[in-house]
Amino acid sequence: MPEQILLTKTAVAERADALLAQYREMIGIWESEMFLFYAAVNPFAPKQILESGRARGKSTLILARCFPDARVISVEYERQSENAAAAEAKLKSCKNVDLLYGDSREILPQGLRNGDAVLIDGPKDFRALKLAIDLLRTGKPCAVFIHDFPPNSPQRKFVERNFPSAFFGDDPLFKRFQSLDSERDPRPNPQRRYGIFVCLPPRLPTPYFLLRLQLMLRGNP
Ligand SMILES: C[S@@+](CC[C@H](N)C(=O)[O-])C[C@H]1O[C@@H](n2cnc3c(N)ncnc32)[C@H](O)[C@@H]1O
């Protein structure tokens, strides 16, 4: 993994400015949250991106287009749902995407390679955090993003206490990129519901067993 690439919110916001025009051109109107993932991960040029939680494949399609040289391994739990069929149809022409079914908590640790970027949008909350911690423990990911970390949520408070270098998608530094969403949804900002990503930079800030112990004490074995 290149050591000189900074994964701090200031560095990402600066890179994001430079990448915005290129991103618009590639995918047209998409949301600012995926743009944050793109801006954060793009300089690492990951060979592989692991996605957990595909649903109808909207995020998967953005990953496939933004990272054409990467293999996108997308894992979805629900095989029988209408969403699964919709995602398969949507992603049929994406040659760099593998659509897997199963529990990503079992599949992702097996498929993780050095330098991979990870996006978790299901499971949620502390189950997602536990998966992220298990992946980061290996020292392999260049970044792990998890969706749905709104202010004051228990999972966010846990990250704020234990991951000093983590940052969140609702940071004022990233607000200007919400113009991407206005093109898709002209309602004023407060009416849009952002899931809000947390970005966990590589390596655990605290020994693994301490983090796991704290999760267990919270009732998340
Ligand atoms: C919010 S949706 C994903 C939306 C998608 N990322 C997008 O932007 O279009 C969450 C998905 O995660 C899936 N999911 C939940 N737990 C999972 C697990 N343990 N492994 C794989 N997928 C899971 C759910 O079935 C659901 O389809």
PDB file of N, CA, C and O in Angstrom, residues 18-67:
ATOM      1  N   ALA A  18     -10.231  18.157  -7.137  1.00  0.00           N
ATOM      2  CA  ALA A  18      -9.586  17.865  -8.420  1.00  0.00           C
ATOM      3  C   ALA A  18     -10.337  16.775  -9.187  1.00  0.00           C
ATOM      4  O   ALA A  18     -10.314  16.750 -10.422  1.00  0.00           O
ATOM      5  N   LEU A  19     -11.028  15.887  -8.484  1.00  0.00           N
ATOM      6  CA  LEU A  19     -11.654  14.737  -9.155  1.00  0.00           C
ATOM      7  C   LEU A  19     -13.104  14.982  -9.584  1.00  0.00           C
ATOM      8  O   LEU A  19     -13.679  14.201 -10.333  1.00  0.00           O
ATOM      9  N   LEU A  20     -13.700  16.085  -9.093  1.00  0.00           N
ATOM     10  CA  LEU A  20     -15.142  16.281  -9.293  1.00  0.00           C
ATOM     11  C   LEU A  20     -15.551  16.300 -10.772  1.00  0.00           C
ATOM     12  O   LEU A  20     -16.502  15.625 -11.175  1.00  0.00           O
ATOM     13  N   ALA A  21     -14.796  17.046 -11.584  1.00  0.00           N
ATOM     14  CA  ALA A  21     -15.171  17.185 -12.995  1.00  0.00           C
ATOM     15  C   ALA A  21     -15.117  15.827 -13.690  1.00  0.00           C
ATOM     16  O   ALA A  21     -16.035  15.433 -14.430  1.00  0.00           O
ATOM     17  N   GLN A  22     -14.058  15.083 -13.398  1.00  0.00           N
ATOM     18  CA  GLN A  22     -13.859  13.754 -13.994  1.00  0.00           C
ATOM     19  C   GLN A  22     -15.009  12.800 -13.596  1.00  0.00           C
ATOM     20  O   GLN A  22     -15.513  12.032 -14.393  1.00  0.00           O
ATOM     21  N   TYR A  23     -15.437  12.913 -12.338  1.00  0.00           N
ATOM     22  CA  TYR A  23     -16.496  12.047 -11.810  1.00  0.00           C
ATOM     23  C   TYR A  23     -17.833  12.325 -12.513  1.00  0.00           C
ATOM     24  O   TYR A  23     -18.531  11.415 -12.934  1.00  0.00           O
ATOM     25  N   ARG A  24     -18.163  13.622 -12.643  1.00  0.00           N
ATOM     26  CA  ARG A  24     -19.410  14.001 -13.323  1.00  0.00           C
ATOM     27  C   ARG A  24     -19.454  13.411 -14.730  1.00  0.00           C
ATOM     28  O   ARG A  24     -20.461  12.891 -15.181  1.00  0.00           O
ATOM     29  N   GLU A  25     -18.321  13.511 -15.400  1.00  0.00           N
ATOM     30  CA  GLU A  25     -18.239  13.043 -16.777  1.00  0.00           C
ATOM     31  C   GLU A  25     -18.486  11.535 -16.855  1.00  0.00           C
ATOM     32  O   GLU A  25     -19.173  11.036 -17.726  1.00  0.00           O
ATOM     33  N   MET A  26     -17.960  10.821 -15.871  1.00  0.00           N
ATOM     34  CA  MET A  26     -18.039   9.352 -15.895  1.00  0.00           C
ATOM     35  C   MET A  26     -19.430   8.821 -15.586  1.00  0.00           C
ATOM     36  O   MET A  26     -19.907   7.894 -16.198  1.00  0.00           O
ATOM     37  N   ILE A  27     -20.080   9.413 -14.590  1.00  0.00           N
ATOM     38  CA  ILE A  27     -21.316   8.769 -14.146  1.00  0.00           C
ATOM     39  C   ILE A  27     -22.531   9.679 -14.186  1.00  0.00           C
ATOM     40  O   ILE A  27     -23.611   9.249 -13.794  1.00  0.00           O
ATOM     41  N   GLY A  28     -22.368  10.911 -14.682  1.00  0.00           N
ATOM     42  CA  GLY A  28     -23.525  11.786 -14.748  1.00  0.00           C
ATOM     43  C   GLY A  28     -23.963  12.160 -13.351  1.00  0.00           C
ATOM     44  O   GLY A  28     -23.155  12.519 -12.518  1.00  0.00           O
ATOM     45  N   ILE A  29     -25.249  12.021 -13.078  1.00  0.00           N
ATOM     46  CA  ILE A  29     -25.776  12.510 -11.810  1.00  0.00           C
ATOM     47  C   ILE A  29     -25.809  11.376 -10.795  1.00  0.00           C
ATOM     48  O   ILE A  29     -26.626  10.467 -10.895  1.00  0.00           O
ATOM     49  N   TRP A  30     -24.916  11.430  -9.849  1.00  0.00           N
ATOM     50  CA  TRP A  30     -24.933  10.448  -8.769  1.00  0.00           C
ATOM     51  C   TRP A  30     -24.731  11.160  -7.451  1.00  0.00           C
ATOM     52  O   TRP A  30     -24.475  12.340  -7.408  1.00  0.00           O
ATOM     53  N   GLU A  31     -24.805  10.398  -6.399  1.00  0.00           N
ATOM     54  CA  GLU A  31     -24.833  11.102  -5.132  1.00  0.00           C
ATOM     55  C   GLU A  31     -23.458  11.379  -4.533  1.00  0.00           C
ATOM     56  O   GLU A  31     -22.482  10.682  -4.779  1.00  0.00           O
ATOM     57  N   SER A  32     -23.477  12.420  -3.703  1.00  0.00           N
ATOM     58  CA  SER A  32     -22.224  12.910  -3.115  1.00  0.00           C
ATOM     59  C   SER A  32     -21.571  11.880  -2.204  1.00  0.00           C
ATOM     60  O   SER A  32     -20.355  11.894  -2.033  1.00  0.00           O
ATOM     61  N   GLU A  33     -22.353  11.000  -1.644  1.00  0.00           N
ATOM     62  CA  GLU A  33     -21.753  10.035  -0.708  1.00  0.00           C
ATOM     63  C   GLU A  33     -20.828   9.060  -1.437  1.00  0.00           C
ATOM     64  O   GLU A  33     -19.737   8.754  -0.953  1.00  0.00           O
ATOM     65  N   MET A  34     -21.256   8.594  -2.613  1.00  0.00           N
ATOM     66  CA  MET A  34     -20.380   7.703  -3.378  1.00  0.00           C
ATOM     67  C   MET A  34     -19.174   8.477  -3.910  1.00  0.00           C
ATOM     68  O   MET A  34     -18.095   7.922  -4.072  1.00  0.00           O
ATOM     69  N   PHE A  35     -19.398   9.769  -4.158  1.00  0.00           N
ATOM     70  CA  PHE A  35     -18.276  10.579  -4.618  1.00  0.00           C
ATOM     71  C   PHE A  35     -17.184  10.649  -3.553  1.00  0.00           C
ATOM     72  O   PHE A  35     -15.987  10.631  -3.852  1.00  0.00           O
ATOM     73  N   LEU A  36     -17.606  10.692  -2.310  1.00  0.00           N
ATOM     74  CA  LEU A  36     -16.631  10.724  -1.213  1.00  0.00           C
ATOM     75  C   LEU A  36     -15.790   9.438  -1.215  1.00  0.00           C
ATOM     76  O   LEU A  36     -14.567   9.475  -1.052  1.00  0.00           O
ATOM     77  N   PHE A  37     -16.440   8.311  -1.429  1.00  0.00           N
ATOM     78  CA  PHE A  37     -15.704   7.034  -1.512  1.00  0.00           C
ATOM     79  C   PHE A  37     -14.704   7.095  -2.668  1.00  0.00           C
ATOM     80  O   PHE A  37     -13.533   6.742  -2.521  1.00  0.00           O
ATOM     81  N   TYR A  38     -15.183   7.592  -3.800  1.00  0.00           N
ATOM     82  CA  TYR A  38     -14.321   7.688  -4.986  1.00  0.00           C
ATOM     83  C   TYR A  38     -13.107   8.573  -4.704  1.00  0.00           C
ATOM     84  O   TYR A  38     -11.957   8.212  -4.990  1.00  0.00           O
ATOM     85  N   ALA A  39     -13.372   9.734  -4.100  1.00  0.00           N
ATOM     86  CA  ALA A  39     -12.285  10.684  -3.837  1.00  0.00           C
ATOM     87  C   ALA A  39     -11.283  10.115  -2.836  1.00  0.00           C
ATOM     88  O   ALA A  39     -10.076  10.321  -2.962  1.00  0.00           O
ATOM     89  N   ALA A  40     -11.802   9.379  -1.865  1.00  0.00           N
ATOM     90  CA  ALA A  40     -10.908   8.836  -0.838  1.00  0.00           C
ATOM     91  C   ALA A  40     -10.057   7.695  -1.375  1.00  0.00           C
ATOM     92  O   ALA A  40      -8.872   7.584  -1.074  1.00  0.00           O
ATOM     93  N   VAL A  41     -10.655   6.860  -2.205  1.00  0.00           N
ATOM     94  CA  VAL A  41     -10.018   5.592  -2.571  1.00  0.00           C
ATOM     95  C   VAL A  41      -9.244   5.680  -3.887  1.00  0.00           C
ATOM     96  O   VAL A  41      -8.255   4.975  -4.082  1.00  0.00           O
ATOM     97  N   ASN A  42      -9.681   6.568  -4.777  1.00  0.00           N
ATOM     98  CA  ASN A  42      -9.084   6.647  -6.113  1.00  0.00           C
ATOM     99  C   ASN A  42      -7.545   6.656  -6.120  1.00  0.00           C
ATOM    100  O   ASN A  42      -6.911   5.910  -6.867  1.00  0.00           O
ATOM    101  N   PRO A  43      -6.882   7.472  -5.286  1.00  0.00           N
ATOM    102  CA  PRO A  43      -5.416   7.514  -5.357  1.00  0.00           C
ATOM    103  C   PRO A  43      -4.747   6.221  -4.921  1.00  0.00           C
ATOM    104  O   PRO A  43      -3.584   5.994  -5.248  1.00  0.00           O
ATOM    105  N   PHE A  44      -5.444   5.367  -4.213  1.00  0.00           N
ATOM    106  CA  PHE A  44      -4.847   4.087  -3.810  1.00  0.00           C
ATOM    107  C   PHE A  44      -4.861   3.076  -4.967  1.00  0.00           C
ATOM    108  O   PHE A  44      -4.218   2.030  -4.882  1.00  0.00           O
ATOM    109  N   ALA A  45      -5.650   3.397  -6.000  1.00  0.00           N
ATOM    110  CA  ALA A  45      -5.782   2.518  -7.167  1.00  0.00           C
ATOM    111  C   ALA A  45      -5.911   1.047  -6.755  1.00  0.00           C
ATOM    112  O   ALA A  45      -5.091   0.204  -7.140  1.00  0.00           O
ATOM    113  N   PRO A  46      -6.937   0.724  -5.978  1.00  0.00           N
ATOM    114  CA  PRO A  46      -7.052  -0.660  -5.502  1.00  0.00           C
ATOM    115  C   PRO A  46      -7.290  -1.627  -6.659  1.00  0.00           C
ATOM    116  O   PRO A  46      -7.990  -1.283  -7.622  1.00  0.00           O
ATOM    117  N   LYS A  47      -6.719  -2.799  -6.539  1.00  0.00           N
ATOM    118  CA  LYS A  47      -6.952  -3.819  -7.571  1.00  0.00           C
ATOM    119  C   LYS A  47      -8.309  -4.462  -7.350  1.00  0.00           C
ATOM    120  O   LYS A  47      -8.899  -5.032  -8.256  1.00  0.00           O
ATOM    121  N   GLN A  48      -8.776  -4.389  -6.119  1.00  0.00           N
ATOM    122  CA  GLN A  48     -10.037  -5.053  -5.785  1.00  0.00           C
ATOM    123  C   GLN A  48     -10.829  -4.176  -4.814  1.00  0.00           C
ATOM    124  O   GLN A  48     -10.266  -3.571  -3.916  1.00  0.00           O
ATOM    125  N   ILE A  49     -12.150  -4.144  -5.040  1.00  0.00           N
ATOM    126  CA  ILE A  49     -13.045  -3.448  -4.113  1.00  0.00           C
ATOM    127  C   ILE A  49     -14.065  -4.456  -3.627  1.00  0.00           C
ATOM    128  O   ILE A  49     -14.696  -5.153  -4.440  1.00  0.00           O
ATOM    129  N   LEU A  50     -14.200  -4.558  -2.319  1.00  0.00           N
ATOM    130  CA  LEU A  50     -15.176  -5.481  -1.754  1.00  0.00           C
ATOM    131  C   LEU A  50     -16.397  -4.683  -1.324  1.00  0.00           C
ATOM    132  O   LEU A  50     -16.274  -3.727  -0.550  1.00  0.00           O
ATOM    133  N   GLU A  51     -17.559  -5.092  -1.841  1.00  0.00           N
ATOM    134  CA  GLU A  51     -18.801  -4.420  -1.449  1.00  0.00           C
ATOM    135  C   GLU A  51     -19.687  -5.402  -0.698  1.00  0.00           C
ATOM    136  O   GLU A  51     -19.912  -6.526  -1.162  1.00  0.00           O
ATOM    137  N   SER A  52     -20.218  -4.952   0.433  1.00  0.00           N
ATOM    138  CA  SER A  52     -21.166  -5.767   1.194  1.00  0.00           C
ATOM    139  C   SER A  52     -22.515  -5.072   1.198  1.00  0.00           C
ATOM    140  O   SER A  52     -22.629  -3.950   1.694  1.00  0.00           O
ATOM    141  N   GLY A  53     -23.549  -5.722   0.631  1.00  0.00           N
ATOM    142  CA  GLY A  53     -24.871  -5.106   0.559  1.00  0.00           C
ATOM    143  C   GLY A  53     -25.066  -4.395  -0.765  1.00  0.00           C
ATOM    144  O   GLY A  53     -24.692  -3.238  -0.931  1.00  0.00           O
ATOM    145  N   ARG A  54     -25.635  -5.137  -1.722  1.00  0.00           N
ATOM    146  CA  ARG A  54     -25.766  -4.613  -3.094  1.00  0.00           C
ATOM    147  C   ARG A  54     -27.170  -4.120  -3.381  1.00  0.00           C
ATOM    148  O   ARG A  54     -27.362  -3.170  -4.144  1.00  0.00           O
ATOM    149  N   ALA A  55     -28.182  -4.786  -2.841  1.00  0.00           N
ATOM    150  CA  ALA A  55     -29.597  -4.486  -3.118  1.00  0.00           C
ATOM    151  C   ALA A  55     -29.833  -4.393  -4.626  1.00  0.00           C
ATOM    152  O   ALA A  55     -29.584  -5.344  -5.349  1.00  0.00           O
ATOM    153  N   ARG A  56     -30.240  -3.211  -5.138  1.00  0.00           N
ATOM    154  CA  ARG A  56     -30.525  -3.090  -6.579  1.00  0.00           C
ATOM    155  C   ARG A  56     -29.294  -2.694  -7.391  1.00  0.00           C
ATOM    156  O   ARG A  56     -29.383  -2.437  -8.587  1.00  0.00           O
ATOM    157  N   GLY A  57     -28.148  -2.604  -6.710  1.00  0.00           N
ATOM    158  CA  GLY A  57     -26.886  -2.464  -7.440  1.00  0.00           C
ATOM    159  C   GLY A  57     -26.506  -1.048  -7.825  1.00  0.00           C
ATOM    160  O   GLY A  57     -25.619  -0.851  -8.648  1.00  0.00           O
ATOM    161  N   LYS A  58     -27.147  -0.066  -7.205  1.00  0.00           N
ATOM    162  CA  LYS A  58     -26.807   1.319  -7.575  1.00  0.00           C
ATOM    163  C   LYS A  58     -25.358   1.645  -7.203  1.00  0.00           C
ATOM    164  O   LYS A  58     -24.585   2.147  -8.025  1.00  0.00           O
ATOM    165  N   SER A  59     -24.990   1.333  -5.965  1.00  0.00           N
ATOM    166  CA  SER A  59     -23.610   1.621  -5.537  1.00  0.00           C
ATOM    167  C   SER A  59     -22.625   0.749  -6.320  1.00  0.00           C
ATOM    168  O   SER A  59     -21.526   1.193  -6.657  1.00  0.00           O
ATOM    169  N   THR A  60     -23.031  -0.466  -6.631  1.00  0.00           N
ATOM    170  CA  THR A  60     -22.140  -1.384  -7.363  1.00  0.00           C
ATOM    171  C   THR A  60     -21.821  -0.818  -8.751  1.00  0.00           C
ATOM    172  O   THR A  60     -20.682  -0.882  -9.212  1.00  0.00           O
ATOM    173  N   LEU A  61     -22.837  -0.260  -9.386  1.00  0.00           N
ATOM    174  CA  LEU A  61     -22.640   0.313 -10.725  1.00  0.00           C
ATOM    175  C   LEU A  61     -21.669   1.493 -10.666  1.00  0.00           C
ATOM    176  O   LEU A  61     -20.794   1.641 -11.525  1.00  0.00           O
ATOM    177  N   ILE A  62     -21.806   2.316  -9.649  1.00  0.00           N
ATOM    178  CA  ILE A  62     -20.880   3.457  -9.502  1.00  0.00           C
ATOM    179  C   ILE A  62     -19.461   2.946  -9.290  1.00  0.00           C
ATOM    180  O   ILE A  62     -18.508   3.441  -9.903  1.00  0.00           O
ATOM    181  N   LEU A  63     -19.332   1.929  -8.456  1.00  0.00           N
ATOM    182  CA  LEU A  63     -17.986   1.369  -8.220  1.00  0.00           C
ATOM    183  C   LEU A  63     -17.401   0.836  -9.530  1.00  0.00           C
ATOM    184  O   LEU A  63     -16.231   1.065  -9.845  1.00  0.00           O
ATOM    185  N   ALA A  64     -18.228   0.115 -10.273  1.00  0.00           N
ATOM    186  CA  ALA A  64     -17.744  -0.491 -11.524  1.00  0.00           C
ATOM    187  C   ALA A  64     -17.275   0.586 -12.505  1.00  0.00           C
ATOM    188  O   ALA A  64     -16.263   0.426 -13.181  1.00  0.00           O
ATOM    189  N   ARG A  65     -18.010   1.692 -12.566  1.00  0.00           N
ATOM    190  CA  ARG A  65     -17.649   2.750 -13.515  1.00  0.00           C
ATOM    191  C   ARG A  65     -16.487   3.602 -13.021  1.00  0.00           C
ATOM    192  O   ARG A  65     -15.653   4.044 -13.814  1.00  0.00           O
ATOM    193  N   CYS A  66     -16.448   3.844 -11.733  1.00  0.00           N
ATOM    194  CA  CYS A  66     -15.389   4.714 -11.201  1.00  0.00           C
ATOM    195  C   CYS A  66     -14.052   3.996 -11.111  1.00  0.00           C
ATOM    196  O   CYS A  66     -13.008   4.646 -11.099  1.00  0.00           O
ATOM    197  N   PHE A  67     -14.092   2.675 -11.009  1.00  0.00           N
ATOM    198  CA  PHE A  67     -12.847   1.916 -10.844  1.00  0.00           C
ATOM    199  C   PHE A  67     -12.772   0.830 -11.919  1.00  0.00           C
ATOM    200  O   PHE A  67     -12.826  -0.369 -11.620  1.00  0.00           O
TER     201      PHE A  67
END
